[in-house]
Coordinates of C-alpha atoms in Angstrom, one line a residue:
L105 CA -171.0 -54.3 34.0
G106 CA -172.0 -53.6 37.6
C107 CA -170.3 -56.7 39.0
K108 CA -170.0 -56.7 42.8
Q109 CA -167.5 -59.6 42.9
I110 CA -164.7 -60.0 40.3
L111 CA -162.2 -62.9 40.4
F112 CA -159.3 -61.6 38.2
N113 CA -157.2 -64.4 36.9
G114 CA -154.6 -64.9 34.1
P115 CA -150.9 -65.8 33.6
A116 CA -149.8 -62.5 31.9
K117 CA -151.6 -59.6 33.5
S118 CA -150.4 -56.2 32.3
D119 CA -149.3 -53.4 34.6
A120 CA -152.4 -51.5 33.7
E121 CA -154.6 -54.4 34.6
L122 CA -152.9 -54.9 37.9
R123 CA -153.3 -51.2 38.7
L124 CA -157.0 -51.4 37.8
A125 CA -157.6 -54.4 40.0
A126 CA -155.9 -52.6 42.9
A127 CA -158.0 -49.5 42.3
H128 CA -161.1 -51.6 42.8
A129 CA -159.9 -53.7 45.7
D130 CA -163.4 -53.4 47.3
R131 CA -164.8 -55.9 44.7
V132 CA -161.8 -57.6 43.1
W133 CA -160.0 -60.7 44.2
L134 CA -156.7 -61.0 42.4
H135 CA -155.6 -64.6 41.6
I136 CA -151.8 -64.6 41.6
D137 CA -150.6 -67.0 39.0
H138 CA -146.9 -67.2 39.8
A139 CA -144.2 -65.8 42.1
Y140 CA -143.0 -63.2 39.7
E141 CA -146.5 -61.7 39.7
L142 CA -146.1 -61.0 43.4
T143 CA -142.8 -59.3 42.7
R144 CA -144.4 -57.1 40.1
I145 CA -147.2 -56.2 42.5
R146 CA -144.6 -55.1 45.0
R147 CA -142.5 -53.2 42.4
L148 CA -145.6 -51.3 41.2
K149 CA -146.5 -50.4 44.7
L150 CA -150.1 -51.4 44.2
V151 CA -150.9 -51.9 47.8
G152 CA -152.3 -48.7 49.3
R153 CA -155.0 -47.7 51.7
R154 CA -157.3 -50.6 50.8
T155 CA -156.3 -54.2 51.3
L156 CA -156.1 -56.2 48.1
R157 CA -157.5 -59.7 48.5
V158 CA -155.7 -62.4 46.7
A159 CA -155.7 -66.1 45.9
V160 CA -153.0 -68.4 44.6
R161 CA -153.6 -70.5 41.5
I162 CA -152.3 -74.1 41.7
D163 CA -151.0 -76.1 38.8
P164 CA -152.4 -79.6 39.5
G165 CA -149.7 -81.3 37.5
A166 CA -149.6 -83.5 34.4
G167 CA -151.8 -86.2 36.0
I168 CA -155.0 -84.2 35.9
G169 CA -154.0 -80.8 34.6
G170 CA -152.9 -81.6 31.1
T171 CA -152.3 -78.6 28.9
W172 CA -153.6 -76.3 31.7
R173 CA -150.1 -76.5 33.3
K174 CA -149.4 -73.1 31.7
F175 CA -151.4 -71.7 34.6
G176 CA -150.5 -71.6 38.3
I177 CA -147.6 -72.9 40.4
P178 CA -146.8 -76.4 41.5
P179 CA -148.3 -77.3 44.9
K180 CA -144.9 -77.8 46.5
D181 CA -144.1 -74.1 45.8
A182 CA -147.5 -72.8 46.9
V183 CA -146.8 -72.7 50.7
R184 CA -143.7 -70.5 50.2
L185 CA -145.6 -68.1 47.9
I186 CA -148.5 -67.9 50.4
G187 CA -146.0 -67.0 53.1
R188 CA -144.6 -64.2 51.0
I189 CA -148.1 -62.9 50.4
I190 CA -149.0 -62.9 54.1
A191 CA -145.8 -61.1 54.8
T192 CA -146.6 -58.3 52.3
N193 CA -148.4 -55.3 53.8
G194 CA -151.6 -54.5 52.0
L195 CA -152.3 -58.0 50.7
A196 CA -154.6 -60.5 52.3
W197 CA -154.4 -64.1 51.1
E198 CA -157.9 -65.7 51.1
G199 CA -158.1 -68.4 48.4
L200 CA -156.8 -71.3 46.4
H201 CA -157.7 -71.7 42.7
G202 CA -157.3 -74.5 40.2
H203 CA -158.8 -75.2 36.8
L204 CA -159.4 -78.3 34.7
S205 CA -161.3 -78.8 31.4
W206 CA -163.3 -81.4 29.5
N207 CA -164.4 -83.3 32.6
T208 CA -167.1 -85.9 32.3
S209 CA -167.2 -86.9 35.9
P210 CA -166.6 -85.3 39.4
E211 CA -163.3 -87.2 40.0
P212 CA -160.9 -84.6 38.6
Y213 CA -162.5 -82.0 41.0
R214 CA -162.2 -84.4 43.9
E215 CA -158.5 -84.9 43.1
L216 CA -158.0 -81.1 42.9
I217 CA -159.6 -80.7 46.3
R218 CA -157.2 -83.3 47.7
I219 CA -154.3 -81.3 46.2
F220 CA -155.6 -78.2 47.9
A221 CA -155.8 -80.2 51.2
R222 CA -152.1 -81.1 50.9
V223 CA -151.2 -77.5 50.5
I224 CA -153.3 -76.4 53.4
R225 CA -151.9 -79.1 55.7
S226 CA -148.4 -77.7 54.9
L227 CA -149.4 -74.3 56.2
P228 CA -148.8 -73.2 59.8
L229 CA -151.9 -73.8 61.9
R230 CA -152.3 -70.0 62.6
E231 CA -152.5 -69.2 58.8
R232 CA -155.1 -71.8 57.8
A233 CA -158.1 -69.7 59.0
R234 CA -157.1 -67.0 56.5
L235 CA -158.5 -69.3 53.7
T236 CA -162.1 -68.2 53.0
Y237 CA -162.7 -69.9 49.6
V238 CA -161.5 -72.4 47.1
D239 CA -162.1 -71.9 43.4
L240 CA -162.4 -75.2 41.4
G241 CA -162.6 -73.5 38.0
G242 CA -165.0 -74.9 35.4
G243 CA -164.5 -77.5 32.7
I244 CA -167.7 -79.6 32.8
Y245 CA -168.0 -81.1 29.4
P246 CA -170.9 -79.4 27.6
R247 CA -173.9 -81.4 26.6
G248 CA -174.7 -81.9 22.9
E249 CA -171.0 -81.6 21.8
G250 CA -169.3 -84.7 20.4
T251 CA -165.8 -85.5 19.4
R252 CA -164.9 -86.6 15.9
L253 CA -163.1 -89.9 15.2
P254 CA -159.7 -88.4 14.3
D255 CA -159.5 -86.6 17.6
T256 CA -159.4 -89.7 19.8
S257 CA -156.9 -92.5 20.1
F258 CA -159.7 -95.1 19.6
G259 CA -161.0 -93.2 16.6
R260 CA -157.5 -93.1 15.0
A261 CA -157.2 -96.8 15.5
V262 CA -160.7 -97.3 13.8
L263 CA -159.6 -95.1 10.9
A264 CA -156.4 -97.1 10.4
A265 CA -158.5 -100.4 10.5
E266 CA -160.9 -98.9 8.0
S267 CA -158.0 -98.0 5.7
N268 CA -156.7 -101.6 5.8
A269 CA -160.2 -103.0 5.3
G270 CA -161.2 -100.6 2.5
R271 CA -164.6 -100.0 4.1
R272 CA -166.3 -98.3 7.0
L273 CA -166.4 -100.2 10.2
L274 CA -168.4 -97.7 12.2
R275 CA -171.4 -95.8 10.9
R276 CA -171.1 -92.8 13.3
R277 CA -168.0 -90.6 12.9
E278 CA -168.3 -89.0 16.3
F279 CA -168.5 -89.9 20.0
F280 CA -170.5 -88.5 22.8
P281 CA -168.9 -89.1 26.2
R282 CA -171.0 -90.5 29.1
M283 CA -171.5 -87.5 31.4
A284 CA -172.4 -87.3 35.1
E285 CA -175.5 -85.2 35.9
I286 CA -174.9 -81.8 37.5
E287 CA -176.4 -83.1 40.8
E288 CA -173.6 -85.7 40.9
Y289 CA -171.0 -83.0 40.5
A290 CA -172.5 -80.9 43.3
S291 CA -172.9 -83.9 45.7
A292 CA -169.4 -85.3 45.1
I293 CA -167.7 -81.9 45.4
S294 CA -169.6 -81.0 48.6
D295 CA -168.7 -84.4 50.2
E296 CA -165.0 -84.1 49.2
V297 CA -164.8 -80.5 50.6
K298 CA -166.2 -81.7 53.9
R299 CA -164.0 -84.8 54.1
A300 CA -160.7 -83.3 52.8
L301 CA -160.8 -79.6 53.6
T302 CA -163.1 -78.4 56.4
S303 CA -162.0 -81.4 58.5
I304 CA -158.5 -80.0 58.6
R305 CA -157.7 -78.4 61.9
G306 CA -157.8 -74.6 61.7
V307 CA -159.8 -74.4 58.5
R308 CA -163.0 -72.4 58.6
P309 CA -166.2 -74.6 58.6
D310 CA -168.0 -72.0 56.4
L311 CA -165.4 -72.3 53.6
I312 CA -166.9 -71.0 50.3
V313 CA -166.6 -73.1 47.1
R314 CA -166.6 -71.2 43.9
F315 CA -167.3 -73.0 40.7
E316 CA -167.4 -71.8 37.0
P317 CA -169.5 -74.1 34.9
G318 CA -169.7 -71.4 32.2
R319 CA -169.5 -73.5 29.0
W320 CA -171.8 -76.2 30.4
M321 CA -174.4 -73.4 31.0
V322 CA -174.1 -71.4 27.7
S323 CA -173.2 -74.0 25.1
G324 CA -176.8 -74.8 24.2
A325 CA -178.0 -71.2 24.5
V326 CA -176.5 -70.1 21.2
G327 CA -176.6 -71.4 17.7
I328 CA -175.4 -70.1 14.3
L329 CA -177.9 -69.7 11.5
V330 CA -176.6 -69.9 7.9
T331 CA -178.3 -70.2 4.5
T332 CA -177.4 -72.7 1.9
V333 CA -176.1 -70.8 -1.2
T334 CA -175.4 -73.6 -3.6
Q335 CA -175.5 -77.4 -3.9
K336 CA -172.3 -78.7 -5.4
R337 CA -173.3 -82.3 -5.4
R338 CA -176.2 -84.3 -3.8
D339 CA -174.3 -84.5 -0.5
V340 CA -172.2 -81.3 -0.7
V341 CA -173.6 -77.8 0.0
I342 CA -172.0 -74.4 0.5
A343 CA -173.5 -72.0 3.1
D344 CA -173.1 -68.3 3.4
G345 CA -171.4 -68.4 6.8
G346 CA -168.4 -70.4 7.8
I347 CA -165.9 -71.0 10.5
H348 CA -165.0 -67.4 10.6
L349 CA -168.1 -67.1 12.8
T350 CA -166.3 -69.2 15.4
H351 CA -162.6 -68.8 16.2
D352 CA -160.6 -71.6 14.7
Y353 CA -160.8 -75.1 13.2
R354 CA -162.7 -76.6 16.1
M355 CA -165.3 -78.0 13.8
L356 CA -162.7 -80.5 12.5
E357 CA -162.6 -82.0 16.0
E358 CA -166.0 -81.3 17.5
Y359 CA -169.4 -82.5 16.5
H360 CA -172.3 -80.0 16.5
A361 CA -175.7 -81.0 15.2
I362 CA -176.7 -79.2 12.0
V363 CA -180.5 -78.9 11.5
N364 CA -182.4 -78.0 8.3
L365 CA -184.9 -75.6 9.8
S366 CA -186.5 -74.9 6.4
R367 CA -187.3 -78.6 5.7
P368 CA -186.9 -80.8 8.8
G369 CA -188.8 -83.6 7.1
R370 CA -191.7 -85.7 8.4
T371 CA -189.4 -87.5 10.8
L372 CA -186.3 -85.5 11.8
R373 CA -183.4 -87.8 11.1
E374 CA -179.7 -87.4 10.4
R375 CA -178.4 -87.7 6.8
Q376 CA -175.0 -87.8 5.2
C377 CA -174.3 -84.3 3.9
H378 CA -171.1 -82.2 3.8
V379 CA -171.9 -78.6 4.8
F380 CA -169.1 -76.2 3.9
G381 CA -168.7 -72.5 4.5
P382 CA -167.8 -69.9 1.8
M383 CA -164.2 -69.2 2.6
C384 CA -161.2 -70.1 0.4
D385 CA -160.1 -72.8 2.9
P386 CA -160.9 -76.5 2.4
N387 CA -161.1 -76.8 6.2
D388 CA -164.0 -74.3 6.3
R389 CA -166.5 -77.1 7.1
W390 CA -169.4 -77.3 9.6
G391 CA -169.9 -81.0 9.5
E392 CA -170.6 -84.2 7.5
T393 CA -174.2 -84.7 8.4
C394 CA -177.5 -82.7 8.6
W395 CA -180.7 -83.4 10.4
G396 CA -183.8 -83.1 8.2
D397 CA -184.2 -83.2 4.4
P398 CA -181.0 -82.8 2.4
P399 CA -180.3 -79.1 2.2
S400 CA -181.1 -77.2 -1.0
P401 CA -180.3 -73.6 -2.0
G402 CA -182.1 -71.2 0.3
D403 CA -182.5 -73.6 3.2
R404 CA -181.8 -72.2 6.6
L405 CA -179.4 -74.4 8.6
W406 CA -179.0 -74.2 12.4
I407 CA -175.6 -75.2 13.9
A408 CA -176.4 -76.1 17.5
N409 CA -174.5 -75.7 20.8
M410 CA -172.3 -72.8 19.8
G411 CA -172.6 -70.8 23.0
A412 CA -169.0 -70.8 24.0
Y413 CA -166.0 -69.5 22.0
S414 CA -168.0 -68.4 19.0
S415 CA -169.4 -64.9 18.8
S416 CA -167.0 -63.5 21.4
S417 CA -164.0 -64.8 19.4
A418 CA -165.2 -64.8 15.8
M419 CA -162.5 -64.3 13.2
R420 CA -162.4 -61.3 10.8
F421 CA -161.0 -63.3 7.9
L422 CA -162.5 -62.6 4.4
Y423 CA -166.1 -62.3 5.5
P424 CA -167.9 -59.9 7.8
L425 CA -169.0 -60.6 11.3
A426 CA -172.7 -61.7 11.5
P427 CA -175.5 -59.9 13.3
Y428 CA -176.5 -61.3 16.7
V429 CA -180.2 -61.9 17.5
L430 CA -181.8 -62.7 20.8
I431 CA -184.8 -65.0 20.9
T432 CA -186.6 -64.9 24.2
H433 CA -188.5 -67.7 25.9
D434 CA -191.8 -66.3 24.8
G435 CA -190.7 -66.1 21.1
Q436 CA -189.8 -62.5 20.9
I437 CA -187.0 -61.6 18.5
Q438 CA -184.6 -58.7 19.2
K439 CA -181.6 -57.7 17.1
L440 CA -178.6 -57.1 19.4
T441 CA -176.0 -56.0 16.8
D442 CA -175.9 -55.3 13.1
G443 CA -173.8 -57.3 10.8
E444 CA -170.4 -55.8 10.0
S445 CA -170.0 -53.7 6.8
F446 CA -166.8 -53.1 4.9
G447 CA -166.8 -49.5 5.9
R448 CA -167.2 -50.3 9.5
R449 CA -164.2 -52.6 9.4
Y450 CA -162.1 -50.4 7.2
P451 CA -162.9 -46.7 7.8
R452 CA -162.6 -44.5 4.7
E453 CA -160.2 -42.3 6.6
W454 CA -157.6 -45.1 6.5
F455 CA -157.4 -45.1 2.8
I456 CA -157.4 -41.3 2.5
K457 CA -154.4 -41.1 4.8
Q458 CA -152.6 -43.8 2.9
A459 CA -153.3 -41.9 -0.4

């Protein structure tokens, strides 16, 4: 890809991956996830003529880390691991890394910075200047994505109350969290880095902050286009593409707007309509509402904000992968890939060999 700087992270790097990182030490920073990974690096004798720059990934703990605790080491163990790295010839410790997800405000990042500060203060004074960067990960909640009622504690309480009442108590079946603006994140993180990190004796004043707001950036850049094949009932339609075009049952939890591009109506408004995919799975469902006129056979439906974890991780279950198309700012359309054929997925040679 021609990348000049690569931050290589992960809790289960293979030997081949570690060797590849070491072979490109001029542009790779290896984020060590746990103490055993350092043992493996030593055993594989990866350190050679070029110094391999490394960071240590921190597990921020249950308070703010949640399910991300599978990554990194507890802060109390980080100082010892950093000491072992510094004592290893051919390795240069340069960074601290943490990651959180689904953040709607800067506060989790500020707390992560404070955790970094406690680790740094525990280091010997002479070692603190080795730190050149902190990586705060990503995790800004993407705009345009909502959460369905069953996936929140409040929503489950509402559903229970509706069951007892025998009627709907809320019209909308999804929530959109209040989110801070990107400028608020930048300002709060910058202020906290100055207050909690660069103010520490021995820490470089030009400390680099690395941030990965990937999903926030790409979510709205991609949509999935499907065609209505049939109308089962007035408010139930089947489309020619389903959740195999994503990667799991995320649509049962997440809300993504569905727009009828063929017939948006005089005033684009949201209507009740269950949009299903074609797979033999009752959970193959895009959503319960559609913007525009009620879909009819042949209508093109746009599922919005699908830029993360869709095309790159689509399932190959029952139906082929879809072609990918680029629409530029000036309206030009370019096909990037063809749709998958049966022969492409299952080469004829496979069946000949079996026969």
